[in-house]
Coordinates of N, CA and C in Angstrom, one line a residue:
M1 N 193.9 271.0 20.2 CA 193.6 271.8 21.2 C 192.2 272.5 20.3
Y2 N 192.3 271.8 18.9 CA 190.8 272.5 18.7 C 189.6 271.5 18.9
H3 N 189.7 270.4 19.6 CA 188.5 269.7 20.1 C 187.7 270.5 21.2
K4 N 186.6 269.9 21.2 CA 185.8 270.8 22.2 C 185.7 269.7 23.7
L5 N 186.1 270.5 24.5 CA 186.2 269.8 26.1 C 185.0 270.3 26.9
S6 N 184.5 268.8 27.4 CA 183.5 269.0 28.7 C 184.0 268.8 29.8
F7 N 183.9 269.6 30.9 CA 184.2 269.6 32.1 C 183.3 269.2 32.8
L8 N 183.2 268.4 33.9 CA 182.3 268.5 34.9 C 182.3 269.5 36.0
H9 N 180.8 269.7 36.5 CA 180.5 270.7 37.1 C 180.7 270.6 38.5
N10 N 181.6 271.6 39.0 CA 182.0 271.4 40.3 C 180.7 271.7 41.6
P11 N 180.3 270.6 42.0 CA 178.6 271.0 42.8 C 179.1 271.8 44.1
R12 N 180.3 272.2 44.2 CA 180.4 273.4 45.7 C 180.0 275.0 44.6
Y13 N 180.4 275.2 43.7 CA 179.6 276.4 42.9 C 178.6 276.5 42.3
P14 N 177.5 277.0 43.0 CA 176.1 276.9 42.1 C 176.2 277.5 40.6
V15 N 175.2 277.4 39.6 CA 175.5 278.0 38.4 C 174.8 279.4 38.9
P16 N 175.4 280.5 38.2 CA 174.9 281.7 38.1 C 173.5 282.0 37.3
A17 N 173.0 282.5 38.0 CA 171.2 283.2 37.6 C 171.1 283.3 36.2
A18 N 171.9 284.5 35.5 CA 172.4 284.8 34.2 C 172.4 283.3 33.0
P19 N 173.5 282.9 33.2 CA 173.2 281.5 32.3 C 172.3 280.4 32.4
A20 N 171.7 280.4 33.9 CA 170.6 279.5 33.9 C 169.5 279.7 33.0
M21 N 169.5 281.2 33.0 CA 167.9 281.9 32.6 C 167.9 281.8 30.9
L22 N 169.6 281.9 30.4 CA 170.2 281.8 29.1 C 169.6 280.5 28.8
T23 N 170.0 279.8 29.6 CA 169.7 277.8 29.2 C 168.6 277.6 28.7
Q24 N 167.4 278.1 29.9 CA 166.2 277.9 29.7 C 165.5 278.4 28.6
A25 N 166.0 279.9 28.2 CA 165.3 280.8 27.1 C 165.6 279.7 25.6
M26 N 167.0 279.2 25.5 CA 167.2 278.7 24.6 C 166.3 277.2 24.3
Q27 N 166.0 276.6 25.4 CA 165.2 275.6 25.2 C 163.8 275.8 25.1
G28 N 163.2 277.1 25.6 CA 162.3 277.5 25.2 C 162.0 277.6 23.8
S29 N 163.0 278.3 23.2 CA 163.0 279.0 21.9 C 162.8 277.5 21.0
S30 N 163.5 276.6 21.3 CA 163.7 275.6 20.4 C 162.6 274.8 20.7
S31 N 162.2 274.7 21.7 CA 160.4 273.6 22.0 C 159.3 274.9 20.9
L32 N 159.6 275.9 21.0 CA 158.7 276.7 20.2 C 158.9 276.7 18.6
R33 N 160.0 276.3 18.2 CA 160.7 276.6 16.9 C 159.9 275.0 16.3
M34 N 160.2 274.3 16.8 CA 159.4 272.7 16.6 C 158.2 272.7 16.5
H35 N 157.2 273.5 17.9 CA 155.6 273.4 17.5 C 155.5 274.4 16.0
Q36 N 156.1 275.2 15.8 CA 155.7 276.2 14.5 C 155.8 275.2 13.4
Q37 N 157.2 274.4 13.2 CA 157.4 273.5 12.4 C 156.0 272.4 12.2
R38 N 155.7 271.6 13.3 CA 154.6 271.1 13.4 C 153.5 271.6 12.5
K39 N 153.1 272.8 13.2 CA 152.1 273.5 12.9 C 151.9 273.9 11.2
A40 N 153.2 274.0 10.8 CA 153.7 274.3 9.2 C 153.0 273.6 8.5
S41 N 153.4 272.0 8.8 CA 153.9 271.0 8.1 C 152.0 270.4 8.0
S42 N 151.1 270.4 9.2 CA 149.6 270.3 9.4 C 148.9 270.6 8.2
S43 N 149.4 272.7 8.4 CA 148.6 273.4 7.3 C 148.8 272.8 6.0
S44 N 149.7 272.8 5.8 CA 150.5 272.5 4.4 C 149.7 271.1 4.0
S45 N 149.7 270.3 4.7 CA 148.7 269.0 4.3 C 147.6 269.3 4.0
D46 N 147.0 270.2 5.0 CA 145.3 270.2 5.1 C 145.2 271.4 3.5
R47 N 145.9 272.1 3.2 CA 145.6 272.4 2.3 C 145.9 271.5 0.9
A48 N 146.5 270.9 1.0 CA 146.5 269.8 -0.3 C 145.3 268.9 -0.3
S49 N 145.0 268.5 0.9 CA 143.7 267.9 0.7 C 142.4 268.3 0.5
S50 N 142.5 269.8 0.5 CA 141.6 270.7 0.1 C 141.1 271.2 -1.2
R51 N 142.6 271.1 -1.3 CA 143.0 271.2 -3.3 C 142.3 270.2 -4.2
G52 N 142.4 268.8 -3.3 CA 142.1 267.7 -4.0 C 140.9 267.2 -4.0
K53 N 140.2 267.8 -3.4 CA 138.6 267.9 -3.1 C 137.6 268.7 -3.7
S54 N 138.4 270.1 -4.0 CA 137.7 271.2 -4.5 C 137.0 270.7 -5.5
S55 N 136.3 271.3 -6.5 CA 135.5 271.1 -7.6 C 136.4 272.2 -8.9
P56 N 136.6 271.4 -9.7 CA 137.5 272.5 -10.5 C 136.5 273.7 -11.1
N57 N 136.7 274.8 -11.1 CA 136.0 275.9 -11.9 C 136.7 276.8 -12.5
R58 N 136.5 277.7 -13.4 CA 137.3 278.2 -14.1 C 137.4 279.8 -13.4
S59 N 136.5 279.9 -12.7 CA 136.7 281.8 -12.1 C 137.1 281.6 -11.1
G60 N 137.6 280.5 -9.8 CA 138.4 280.5 -8.7 C 139.2 280.0 -8.9
S61 N 140.4 279.9 -7.8 CA 141.3 279.3 -8.0 C 141.6 277.8 -8.0
G62 N 141.1 277.0 -8.4 CA 140.8 275.5 -8.7 C 141.8 275.4 -10.0
P63 N 141.8 273.8 -10.6 CA 142.4 273.5 -11.3 C 141.9 273.9 -13.0
V64 N 142.6 274.2 -13.8 CA 141.8 274.6 -15.1 C 141.1 273.5 -15.7
P65 N 139.8 273.3 -15.9 CA 139.2 272.2 -16.7 C 140.2 272.0 -18.4
R66 N 139.9 270.4 -18.0 CA 140.5 270.1 -18.9 C 139.7 268.9 -20.0
T67 N 140.0 268.5 -20.9 CA 139.0 267.7 -22.0 C 140.1 266.3 -22.1
A68 N 139.8 265.4 -22.6 CA 140.1 264.6 -22.9 C 142.0 264.4 -23.4
A69 N 142.8 263.8 -23.3 CA 144.1 263.6 -23.3 C 144.6 265.1 -22.5
G70 N 144.3 265.1 -21.6 CA 144.9 266.5 -20.9 C 144.8 267.7 -21.7
C71 N 144.0 267.9 -22.9 CA 143.8 269.2 -23.2 C 142.9 269.9 -22.2
M72 N 143.2 271.3 -22.4 CA 142.4 272.8 -21.8 C 141.1 272.6 -23.0
L73 N 140.3 273.8 -22.2 CA 139.1 274.3 -23.4 C 140.0 275.1 -24.1
A74 N 139.4 275.9 -24.8 CA 140.2 276.6 -26.0 C 139.8 278.2 -25.0
V75 N 139.0 278.5 -24.7 CA 139.1 279.8 -24.1 C 140.2 279.7 -22.7
D76 N 140.1 278.8 -22.5 CA 141.2 279.0 -21.3 C 142.5 278.9 -21.8
A77 N 142.6 278.8 -23.1 CA 144.0 279.0 -23.9 C 143.6 280.4 -24.7
G78 N 143.2 281.2 -24.4 CA 143.3 282.4 -25.0 C 142.5 282.5 -26.1
F79 N 142.1 281.5 -26.6 CA 141.6 281.8 -28.3 C 139.9 281.2 -28.1
H80 N 139.7 281.9 -29.4 CA 137.8 281.2 -29.4 C 137.6 280.8 -30.6
V81 N 136.9 279.8 -30.9 CA 137.1 278.7 -32.1 C 135.6 279.1 -33.1
S82 N 135.7 279.4 -34.1 CA 134.2 279.6 -35.0 C 134.6 278.8 -36.1
P83 N 133.5 277.6 -36.0 CA 132.3 277.9 -35.4 C 132.7 276.8 -34.6
A84 N 132.3 277.0 -33.4 CA 132.4 276.7 -31.7 C 132.2 275.0 -31.6
G85 N 131.7 274.6 -32.2 CA 131.5 272.9 -31.8 C 132.4 272.3 -33.0
G86 N 133.1 272.9 -33.8 CA 134.3 272.4 -34.2 C 133.9 272.4 -36.4
V87 N 134.4 271.4 -37.0 CA 133.7 271.8 -38.4 C 133.4 270.0 -38.6
L88 N 131.7 270.2 -39.2 CA 130.7 269.6 -39.2 C 130.6 269.4 -41.1
F89 N 130.7 268.1 -41.5 CA 130.4 267.7 -43.0 C 129.1 267.2 -42.9
D90 N 128.0 267.7 -43.7 CA 126.9 267.0 -43.0 C 126.3 266.5 -44.8
A91 N 127.3 267.0 -45.8 CA 126.7 266.6 -47.2 C 127.9 266.2 -48.2
Y92 N 127.8 264.9 -48.6 CA 129.2 264.2 -49.1 C 128.8 263.3 -50.0
E93 N 129.4 263.0 -50.6 CA 129.6 261.6 -51.2 C 130.6 260.8 -51.4
P94 N 130.8 259.8 -51.8 CA 132.3 258.9 -51.6 C 133.0 259.4 -52.9
G95 N 134.4 259.5 -52.6 CA 135.2 260.3 -53.8 C 135.6 261.6 -53.6
G96 N 134.5 262.1 -53.0 CA 134.5 263.7 -53.1 C 135.5 264.8 -52.2
V97 N 135.8 265.4 -52.4 CA 137.0 266.7 -51.7 C 135.6 267.4 -51.3
Y98 N 136.2 268.1 -50.4 CA 135.0 269.3 -49.6 C 136.1 270.5 -48.7
F99 N 135.9 271.4 -48.6 CA 137.0 272.2 -47.7 C 135.9 272.9 -46.9
Q100 N 136.3 273.4 -45.9 CA 135.3 274.3 -44.9 C 136.4 275.4 -44.2
T101 N 136.4 276.3 -43.8 CA 137.1 277.3 -43.1 C 136.8 277.3 -41.8
L102 N 137.9 277.3 -40.6 CA 137.7 277.9 -39.2 C 139.0 278.9 -39.0
Q103 N 138.2 279.6 -38.2 CA 138.6 280.7 -37.7 C 138.9 280.4 -36.4
L104 N 140.4 280.7 -35.9 CA 140.9 280.9 -34.4 C 141.2 282.2 -34.0
Q105 N 140.4 282.8 -33.3 CA 140.3 284.3 -32.9 C 141.2 284.3 -31.4
N106 N 142.3 285.4 -31.1 CA 142.8 285.6 -29.7 C 142.2 286.7 -29.3
V107 N 141.5 286.0 -28.1 CA 140.8 286.8 -27.2 C 141.5 287.0 -25.8
G108 N 142.5 286.7 -25.9 CA 143.5 287.8 -24.7 C 143.9 288.8 -24.9
G109 N 144.7 289.6 -24.0 CA 145.1 290.8 -24.1 C 146.6 290.6 -24.8
V110 N 147.1 289.8 -25.0 CA 148.5 290.0 -25.7 C 148.9 289.1 -26.8
M111 N 150.0 289.3 -27.4 CA 150.3 288.3 -28.8 C 150.9 287.0 -28.3
R112 N 149.8 286.2 -29.0 CA 150.4 284.3 -28.7 C 150.4 283.6 -30.0
G113 N 151.3 282.9 -29.8 CA 151.7 282.1 -30.9 C 150.8 280.8 -31.1
L114 N 150.6 280.4 -32.3 CA 149.8 278.4 -31.9 C 150.5 277.9 -33.2
R115 N 150.4 276.4 -32.7 CA 150.9 275.6 -34.0 C 149.9 274.6 -33.8
L116 N 150.0 273.8 -35.3 CA 148.7 272.9 -35.0 C 149.5 271.4 -35.1
V117 N 148.2 270.7 -34.7 CA 149.0 269.0 -35.1 C 148.0 268.5 -35.2
P118 N 148.3 268.0 -37.0 CA 147.5 267.4 -37.8 C 146.6 266.1 -37.4
P119 N 145.2 266.2 -37.4 CA 144.5 264.9 -37.1 C 145.6 263.6 -37.9
A120 N 144.8 262.2 -36.9 CA 144.9 261.4 -37.4 C 144.6 260.0 -38.6
S121 N 143.6 260.6 -39.0 CA 143.1 260.0 -39.7 C 143.6 260.6 -40.8
R122 N 143.2 259.2 -42.6 CA 143.6 260.1 -43.5 C 142.5 261.1 -44.4
Y123 N 141.6 260.9 -43.5 CA 140.0 261.4 -44.1 C 139.8 263.0 -44.2
F124 N 141.2 263.5 -43.4 CA 140.8 264.8 -42.7 C 142.4 265.6 -43.3
Q125 N 142.4 266.7 -43.8 CA 143.5 267.3 -43.8 C 143.3 268.6 -43.6
V126 N 144.4 269.5 -42.3 CA 144.2 270.8 -42.0 C 145.4 271.5 -42.9
S127 N 145.1 272.8 -43.3 CA 146.1 273.5 -43.5 C 147.3 274.2 -42.4
L128 N 148.2 274.7 -43.1 CA 148.7 275.7 -42.2 C 147.7 277.0 -41.9
P129 N 147.9 278.0 -40.6 CA 147.1 278.8 -40.3 C 147.6 280.1 -41.1
R130 N 146.6 280.9 -41.6 CA 146.9 282.2 -42.7 C 146.2 282.9 -41.5
F131 N 147.8 284.1 -41.4 CA 147.8 285.2 -40.3 C 147.5 286.0 -41.0
P132 N 146.4 287.6 -40.1 CA 146.4 288.7 -41.3 C 147.6 289.4 -41.5
G133 N 147.3 289.5 -42.9 CA 149.1 290.2 -43.7 C 150.0 289.4 -43.7
A134 N 150.0 287.9 -43.5 CA 151.1 287.0 -44.2 C 150.5 286.7 -45.4
D135 N 151.7 286.0 -45.7 CA 152.0 285.2 -47.0 C 150.7 284.7 -47.0
P136 N 150.4 284.2 -48.5 CA 148.7 283.6 -48.4 C 149.3 282.1 -48.1
T137 N 150.4 281.7 -48.2 CA 150.5 280.3 -47.8 C 150.7 280.2 -46.7
G138 N 150.8 281.1 -45.4 CA 150.2 280.9 -44.3 C 152.1 280.6 -43.5
A139 N 153.4 280.9 -44.5 CA 154.7 280.6 -43.9 C 154.8 282.1 -43.2
G140 N 156.0 281.6 -42.7 CA 156.4 283.3 -42.3 C 155.8 283.8 -41.0
A141 N 154.8 283.2 -40.5 CA 154.4 283.8 -39.1 C 153.7 283.3 -38.1
N142 N 153.5 282.9 -37.3 CA 153.3 282.1 -36.0 C 152.5 282.8 -34.9
E143 N 152.5 284.3 -34.9 CA 151.9 285.1 -33.9 C 150.6 285.5 -34.0
L144 N 149.6 285.7 -33.4 CA 148.6 286.7 -33.4 C 148.2 287.4 -33.0
A145 N 147.9 288.7 -32.7 CA 147.3 290.2 -32.0 C 146.1 290.0 -31.2
P146 N 146.1 290.4 -30.3 CA 144.7 290.4 -29.6 C 143.6 291.1 -30.8
G147 N 142.5 290.5 -30.7 CA 141.1 290.4 -31.5 C 141.6 289.8 -32.8
M148 N 142.5 289.4 -33.0 CA 142.5 289.3 -34.5 C 142.5 287.8 -34.6
C149 N 142.1 287.1 -35.9 CA 142.2 286.0 -36.3 C 142.7 285.3 -37.3
A150 N 143.1 283.7 -37.0 CA 143.5 283.2 -38.1 C 142.6 282.1 -38.7
E151 N 143.4 282.1 -40.1 CA 142.1 280.6 -40.4 C 142.5 279.8 -40.7
V152 N 141.9 278.5 -40.6 CA 142.9 277.2 -41.1 C 141.2 276.6 -42.0
S153 N 142.0 276.1 -43.4 CA 141.4 275.7 -44.4 C 141.0 273.9 -44.0
V154 N 140.1 272.9 -43.7 CA 140.2 271.9 -43.6 C 139.5 271.3 -44.8
C155 N 140.1 270.1 -45.2 CA 139.9 269.2 -46.3 C 139.3 268.0 -45.9
F156 N 137.7 267.2 -46.5 CA 137.2 266.1 -46.3 C 137.7 265.2 -47.2
T157 N 137.9 264.3 -47.2 CA 138.1 263.4 -48.2 C 137.5 261.5 -48.3
P158 N 136.1 261.5 -48.1 CA 135.2 260.2 -47.5 C 135.3 259.7 -48.7
D159 N 135.5 258.1 -48.5 CA 135.2 257.2 -49.1 C 134.2 256.0 -49.1
T160 N 133.1 256.3 -48.3 CA 132.0 255.9 -47.9 C 131.2 256.8 -47.7
L161 N 129.7 256.2 -47.2 CA 128.6 257.3 -46.7 C 128.7 257.2 -45.3
G162 N 129.4 256.3 -45.0 CA 129.5 256.2 -42.9 C 129.7 257.8 -42.4
D163 N 129.9 257.3 -41.3 CA 130.4 258.6 -40.3 C 131.5 258.5 -40.0
Y164 N 132.5 259.9 -39.8 CA 133.6 260.3 -39.7 C 133.6 260.7 -38.4
A165 N 135.1 260.9 -37.5 CA 135.2 261.6 -36.6 C 136.6 261.7 -36.3
D166 N 137.2 262.7 -36.5 CA 138.6 262.9 -35.7 C 138.8 264.6 -35.0
A167 N 139.7 264.8 -35.1 CA 140.1 266.2 -34.3 C 141.7 266.6 -34.5
F168 N 142.0 267.6 -34.4 CA 143.1 268.6 -34.7 C 143.6 269.2 -33.3
A169 N 145.1 269.2 -33.0 CA 145.4 270.0 -31.7 C 145.8 271.5 -32.0
V170 N 145.6 272.3 -31.2 CA 146.2 273.4 -31.2 C 147.1 274.1 -30.3
E171 N 148.3 273.9 -30.4 CA 149.3 274.3 -29.3 C 149.7 275.7 -29.2
T172 N 149.1 276.4 -27.6 CA 149.9 277.8 -27.8 C 150.4 277.8 -26.1
Q173 N 150.7 279.1 -26.2 CA 152.0 279.2 -24.5 C 150.9 278.9 -23.3
L174 N 149.8 278.9 -23.5 CA 149.2 278.9 -22.2 C 148.7 277.0 -22.1
G175 N 148.6 276.5 -23.3 CA 148.2 275.0 -23.1 C 148.2 274.7 -24.6
R176 N 147.3 273.3 -24.6 CA 146.8 273.0 -25.8 C 145.1 272.4 -25.9
F177 N 145.1 272.7 -26.8 CA 143.6 272.6 -26.9 C 142.9 271.8 -28.1
E178 N 141.8 271.1 -28.3 CA 141.5 270.3 -29.8 C 140.3 270.9 -30.4
V179 N 140.1 271.0 -31.6 CA 139.2 271.3 -32.3 C 138.4 269.7 -33.0
L180 N 137.3 269.8 -33.0 CA 136.3 268.3 -33.5 C 136.2 268.6 -35.0
L181 N 136.4 267.8 -36.0 CA 136.2 267.2 -37.1 C 135.2 266.2 -37.1
Q182 N 134.0 266.2 -38.1 CA 133.3 265.2 -37.9 C 132.6 265.4 -39.2
G183 N 132.3 263.8 -40.4 CA 131.8 263.7 -41.2 C 130.7 262.9 -40.9
R184 N 129.5 263.5 -41.1 CA 127.8 262.8 -40.5 C 127.1 263.3 -41.2
R185 N 126.3 262.4 -42.1 CA 125.1 262.9 -43.3 C 124.0 262.5 -42.3
P186 N 122.8 262.9 -42.4 CA 121.4 263.0 -41.7 C 121.3 261.4 -42.3
H187 N 121.3 260.7 -41.2 CA 120.4 259.4 -41.6 C 118.8 259.2 -41.9
P188 N 119.1 258.2 -43.1 CA 117.6 257.8 -43.7 C 116.7 257.5 -42.4
E189 N 115.4 257.8 -42.7 CA 114.3 257.6 -41.5 C 113.3 257.1 -42.4
L190 N 112.5 256.1 -42.5 CA 111.1 255.6 -43.0 C 110.3 255.7 -42.3
S191 N 109.1 256.2 -43.0 CA 108.0 255.8 -42.2 C 107.1 254.4 -42.3
L192 N 107.8 253.5 -42.2 CA 107.4 251.8 -42.5 C 107.2 251.5 -41.0
P193 N 105.8 251.0 -40.6 CA 105.7 250.0 -39.2 C 106.4 248.8 -39.4
A194 N 106.9 248.7 -37.9 CA 107.2 247.3 -37.6 C 106.8 246.0 -38.1
E195 N 105.6 246.0 -37.8 CA 104.5 244.6 -38.5 C 103.7 245.6 -39.6
L196 N 103.2 244.6 -40.9 CA 102.3 244.6 -41.7 C 101.5 244.1 -41.9
Q197 N 100.1 244.4 -41.5 CA 98.8 243.4 -41.7 C 98.1 243.2 -42.7
A198 N 98.0 242.1 -43.4 CA 97.6 241.6 -44.6 C 96.2 241.7 -44.5
G199 N 95.6 241.0 -43.4 CA 94.2 240.8 -43.3 C 94.1 239.2 -43.3
D200 N 92.6 239.0 -43.6 CA 92.1 237.5 -43.8 C 92.3 236.9 -45.1
V201 N 93.1 235.6 -45.2 CA 93.1 235.3 -46.7 C 92.7 234.0 -46.7
L202 N 92.1 233.7 -47.6 CA 91.9 232.0 -47.6 C 92.9 230.9 -48.2
V203 N 93.0 229.7 -47.9 CA 94.1 228.9 -48.1 C 94.1 228.9 -49.5
G204 N 95.2 228.8 -50.2 CA 95.3 229.0 -51.4 C 95.1 229.8 -52.1
N205 N 94.7 231.1 -51.7 CA 94.6 232.5 -52.6 C 95.6 233.5 -51.8
S206 N 95.7 234.5 -52.8 CA 96.6 235.5 -52.9 C 95.7 237.0 -52.7
R207 N 96.6 237.7 -51.9 CA 96.0 239.0 -51.8 C 97.0 240.1 -51.6
N208 N 96.8 240.9 -52.4 CA 97.9 241.9 -52.3 C 97.5 243.3 -51.7
R209 N 98.3 244.1 -51.0 CA 98.1 245.3 -50.3 C 99.3 246.4 -50.6
T210 N 98.9 247.5 -50.8 CA 99.9 248.6 -51.0 C 100.1 249.2 -50.0
V211 N 101.5 249.3 -49.8 CA 101.8 250.4 -48.4 C 102.4 251.7 -49.1
N212 N 102.3 252.5 -48.5 CA 103.1 253.9 -48.4 C 103.6 254.3 -47.1
F213 N 104.9 255.1 -48.1 CA 106.1 255.2 -46.6 C 106.6 256.3 -47.2
V214 N 107.4 257.4 -46.4 CA 107.9 258.5 -46.7 C 109.4 258.5 -45.9
N215 N 110.2 258.8 -46.4 CA 111.3 259.3 -46.1 C 111.4 260.6 -45.3
T216 N 111.9 261.0 -43.9 CA 111.3 261.7 -43.2 C 112.8 262.0 -42.8
G217 N 114.0 261.7 -43.0 CA 115.6 261.5 -42.5 C 116.4 262.5 -44.1
G218 N 117.7 262.1 -43.8 CA 118.5 262.7 -45.0 C 118.0 261.7 -45.9
H219 N 118.9 262.0 -47.3 CA 119.1 261.6 -48.7 C 119.5 260.2 -48.8
G220 N 119.0 259.1 -49.2 CA 119.5 257.9 -49.3 C 119.0 256.6 -50.2
R221 N 119.5 255.8 -50.6 CA 118.6 254.8 -51.2 C 118.5 253.5 -50.5
F222 N 117.6 252.9 -50.7 CA 116.4 252.0 -50.1 C 116.5 250.4 -50.9
L223 N 116.6 249.4 -50.3 CA 116.7 247.9 -51.1 C 115.5 247.2 -49.6
L224 N 114.4 246.7 -50.4 CA 113.6 245.9 -49.7 C 113.7 244.4 -50.5
L225 N 113.8 243.8 -49.2 CA 114.1 242.2 -49.3 C 114.0 241.5 -47.6
P226 N 113.7 240.1 -48.2 CA 113.2 239.3 -47.0 C 114.2 239.2 -46.1
A227 N 113.9 238.8 -44.7 CA 114.7 238.6 -43.9 C 115.7 237.4 -44.2
S228 N 115.3 236.6 -44.3 CA 115.8 235.5 -44.8 C 117.2 235.7 -45.9
E229 N 117.3 236.3 -46.8 CA 118.4 237.4 -47.9 C 118.9 238.4 -47.2
W230 N 118.1 239.3 -46.1 CA 119.4 240.1 -45.6 C 120.3 239.2 -44.7
A231 N 120.3 238.0 -44.2 CA 121.4 237.6 -43.6 C 122.0 237.1 -44.0
S232 N 122.0 236.8 -45.4 CA 123.3 236.3 -46.1 C 124.1 237.3 -46.7
L233 N 123.5 238.4 -46.6 CA 124.4 239.6 -47.2 C 125.6 240.2 -46.0

């Protein structure tokens, strides 16, 4: 008795006007609903395509600018790094130990926590962030009030006079950004010309000429030797 029964309509008796109008209204509402669904799906696809084509900007509603490895800019994470370009060591000797201090300032309007991810190379080490009013070792605090700065000590231990480059990451509630660490001395630059002219010399004779040159670059030691000996080094 609970099954739905479908009876044939007797053609002798016409369908009343009210049920016919109700049936047409139901059909019209169903077609209108299908049209609205198609329109909503097409508009959503258009918005998705327009978001994919739009260029990222920090002031509009586009995606947040990010650097390599999915990291965002420091200002978008609510912090200002001082010095802005990261830490640069430009005067060092092999075997030395050098320190610099970096400041991370909260430029947002609320308290924010931060966590440091150390660099990958063994030539750079970073300390725990030192928060204002916290223990000198940096323990027991991980949040920074608006306008306040946390200090990070960076240690550099080179073993050659070559160039070094690395970075450490700072993780906050808004995202993750990187701070560059570099060790780069000014390279020496000699004023020697590419070719030296000794002048005309008779066969069997010799001629000496003095060439003066200066170093306009960074400090360094020099060794002058023939090209044949240079290739064997």
